[in-house]
Amino acid sequence: MERILGQTKISIIQGDITDQETDAVVNAANSSLMGGGGVDGAIHRRGGPKIHEECKKIRKTEWPSGLPTGKAVITTGGKLKARHVIHTVGPVWRGGNHGEPNLLADCYRNSLSLAASKDLKSISFPSISTGAYGYPIEKASRVALKTVTEFLHKESSLREVVFTLFSPYDLKIYEEATEETL
Ligand code: ADP
């Protein structure tokens, strides 16, 4: 499914984020930036050790106690087709009354801002927080679509935003959210 918003194409696809050829792919990281399961594990496995090295440097110089939830940092894409990985830390779902929607929106906004500030033209997102972090995907998809749409209304340098969903079920939920939002 595709939508055009100003100068930007928004694509909703099923796939593996490590196959994406956008300028950047977004990693649903944890605050340690030292790798983990899910998307994080897949990106580090396929991207190779260069990503980990840069993450270590970022921890040492910028975020000694870990990257806070909602923030984003950028590294090389290593051996991935994408030249860069943007690492962001999604909120752990704790029932929805602990600021989860705002923190999840921060992830999308800060990742997009970082991409735009580096003059990147295309970016792929996974469904942040909806795996190990337990954020209900019906809710998370709407936050994701709304935040990206609002951002693109203000900042138009990006040419393509891809949502890469891992399962057919996740794809269906994001398609429904897109129908509602765009
Ligand atoms: P979080 O800890 O933020 O919840 P996860 O990596 O556990 O992050 O899961 C986020 C989403 O990413 C889940 O919907 C999961 O199915 C999906 N996912 C896992 N591996 C990949 C991959 N290689 N490409 C795209 N999406 C993936």
XYZ file of C-alpha atoms and ligand atoms in Angstrom:
209
model
C 0.000 0.000 0.000
C 1.235 3.506 -0.839
C 0.232 7.051 -0.080
C 1.724 10.303 -1.342
C 2.036 13.143 1.115
C 3.422 16.291 -0.519
C 6.782 15.174 -1.912
C 7.009 12.010 0.187
C 5.890 8.489 -0.608
C 4.728 6.434 2.363
C 4.897 2.670 1.721
C 3.431 -0.040 3.937
C 5.036 -3.378 3.102
C 5.633 -6.829 4.533
C 9.301 -7.775 4.800
C 12.527 -7.941 6.733
C 13.973 -4.561 7.662
C 17.519 -5.844 7.097
C 16.704 -6.223 3.361
C 15.638 -2.615 2.928
C 17.596 -0.344 0.603
C 16.512 2.987 2.029
C 19.230 5.455 3.133
C 18.525 4.470 6.741
C 16.749 1.675 8.549
C 15.498 2.219 12.084
C 16.439 -0.189 14.835
C 14.037 -0.849 17.713
C 17.001 -0.916 20.095
C 17.221 -1.088 23.862
C 18.896 1.573 25.938
C 22.170 -0.336 26.234
C 22.671 -0.077 22.433
C 24.542 -3.361 22.761
C 22.132 -5.489 20.738
C 19.304 -7.779 21.711
C 16.562 -9.887 20.166
C 14.012 -9.153 17.448
C 14.849 -6.377 14.983
C 17.892 -5.392 17.028
C 19.454 -8.863 16.790
C 18.682 -9.138 13.079
C 20.265 -5.737 12.293
C 23.470 -6.448 14.246
C 23.766 -9.971 12.797
C 23.453 -8.859 9.200
C 25.106 -5.474 9.572
C 28.239 -6.874 11.211
C 30.552 -5.574 13.964
C 30.977 -1.995 12.686
C 27.514 -1.081 13.980
C 28.315 -2.436 17.432
C 31.629 -0.555 17.501
C 29.915 2.739 16.734
C 27.223 2.023 19.325
C 29.934 1.448 21.936
C 31.525 4.782 21.029
C 28.177 6.575 21.342
C 27.611 5.016 24.780
C 31.023 6.126 25.934
C 30.941 9.678 24.614
C 27.266 10.684 24.577
C 25.100 8.349 26.642
C 27.154 6.621 29.379
C 24.013 5.491 31.222
C 22.257 4.338 28.080
C 20.081 5.940 25.424
C 16.860 7.230 27.021
C 13.485 6.034 25.738
C 12.283 8.084 22.772
C 15.727 9.372 21.733
C 17.533 8.390 18.523
C 21.172 8.097 17.407
C 22.738 7.224 14.053
C 25.500 4.792 13.061
C 26.813 3.214 9.911
C 24.720 0.511 8.291
C 27.807 -1.717 8.165
C 27.161 -4.522 5.699
C 23.472 -3.694 5.303
C 22.226 -2.239 2.039
C 21.064 0.777 4.034
C 23.989 3.157 4.609
C 22.842 4.058 8.107
C 21.057 2.596 11.090
C 19.067 4.946 13.312
C 18.752 3.404 16.759
C 15.816 4.421 18.904
C 14.451 3.028 22.151
C 10.721 2.416 22.252
C 8.703 2.464 25.477
C 7.879 -0.748 27.291
C 4.071 -1.053 27.424
C 2.913 -0.658 31.034
C -0.822 -0.344 30.462
C -0.832 2.921 28.514
C -0.908 5.433 31.383
C 2.824 5.847 31.748
C 3.433 8.195 28.830
C 3.793 5.375 26.313
C 2.057 7.143 23.381
C 4.208 10.287 23.721
C 7.390 8.287 24.087
C 6.551 6.177 21.043
C 5.783 9.346 19.057
C 9.190 10.729 20.176
C 10.871 7.652 18.628
C 9.333 8.350 15.216
C 9.812 12.140 15.403
C 13.424 11.984 16.588
C 14.330 9.327 14.010
C 12.822 11.401 11.196
C 14.514 14.595 12.432
C 17.862 12.864 12.603
C 17.448 11.472 9.077
C 16.455 14.903 7.742
C 19.350 16.601 9.565
C 21.780 14.221 7.803
C 20.085 14.976 4.490
C 18.893 11.388 4.077
C 16.037 10.963 1.625
C 14.545 7.610 2.598
C 13.985 5.702 5.814
C 12.429 2.362 6.834
C 10.751 1.785 10.188
C 9.901 -1.483 11.883
C 6.917 -1.588 14.220
C 8.701 -0.104 17.253
C 7.789 -1.496 20.698
C 5.249 -4.059 19.469
C 7.453 -7.129 19.969
C 9.299 -7.774 23.216
C 8.157 -4.398 24.595
C 4.498 -5.451 24.379
C 2.876 -2.290 22.959
C -0.469 -3.348 21.394
C 0.058 -3.047 17.645
C -3.434 -1.649 16.983
C -2.538 1.333 19.167
C 1.145 1.588 18.165
C 0.365 1.621 14.424
C -1.922 4.619 14.853
C 0.688 6.539 16.838
C 3.276 5.693 14.163
C 1.142 6.799 11.204
C -0.116 9.957 12.900
C 3.350 11.043 14.033
C 4.975 10.439 10.660
C 2.154 12.268 8.875
C 2.389 15.274 11.198
C 6.150 15.391 10.766
C 5.934 15.286 6.975
C 3.450 18.149 6.956
C 6.168 20.325 8.523
C 9.360 18.927 7.010
C 9.403 17.852 3.397
C 12.998 16.914 2.595
C 12.363 13.168 2.928
C 11.235 11.443 -0.240
C 10.249 8.025 1.095
C 9.123 6.554 4.410
C 8.652 2.774 4.505
C 6.930 0.817 7.251
C 8.359 -2.713 7.064
C 6.083 -5.160 8.850
C 7.327 -8.613 9.646
C 4.088 -10.613 9.611
C 0.957 -10.572 7.439
C -1.082 -9.769 10.564
C 1.078 -6.727 11.398
C 0.810 -5.594 7.774
C -2.990 -5.784 7.924
C -3.119 -3.701 11.111
C -0.856 -1.017 9.618
C -2.927 -0.974 6.420
C -6.074 -0.414 8.465
C -4.336 2.365 10.423
C -3.254 3.951 7.128
C -6.811 3.868 5.762
C -7.951 5.656 8.906
C -5.148 8.220 9.050
C -4.298 9.074 5.429
P 10.590 -3.988 20.681
O 11.553 -4.453 21.746
O 10.693 -2.511 20.413
O 9.197 -4.450 20.929
P 11.100 -6.124 18.736
O 12.279 -6.238 17.852
O 10.912 -7.147 19.824
O 11.150 -4.634 19.315
O 9.789 -6.135 17.861
C 9.312 -5.056 17.104
C 8.595 -5.558 15.868
O 9.559 -5.935 14.891
C 7.743 -6.809 16.080
O 6.517 -6.608 15.396
C 8.563 -7.916 15.421
O 7.729 -8.932 14.866
C 9.231 -7.168 14.300
N 10.457 -7.755 13.730
C 11.289 -8.694 14.249
N 12.317 -8.931 13.407
C 12.136 -8.124 12.317
C 12.842 -7.895 11.096
N 13.966 -8.552 10.797
N 12.347 -6.980 10.221
C 11.215 -6.286 10.494
N 10.506 -6.450 11.623
C 10.956 -7.364 12.524
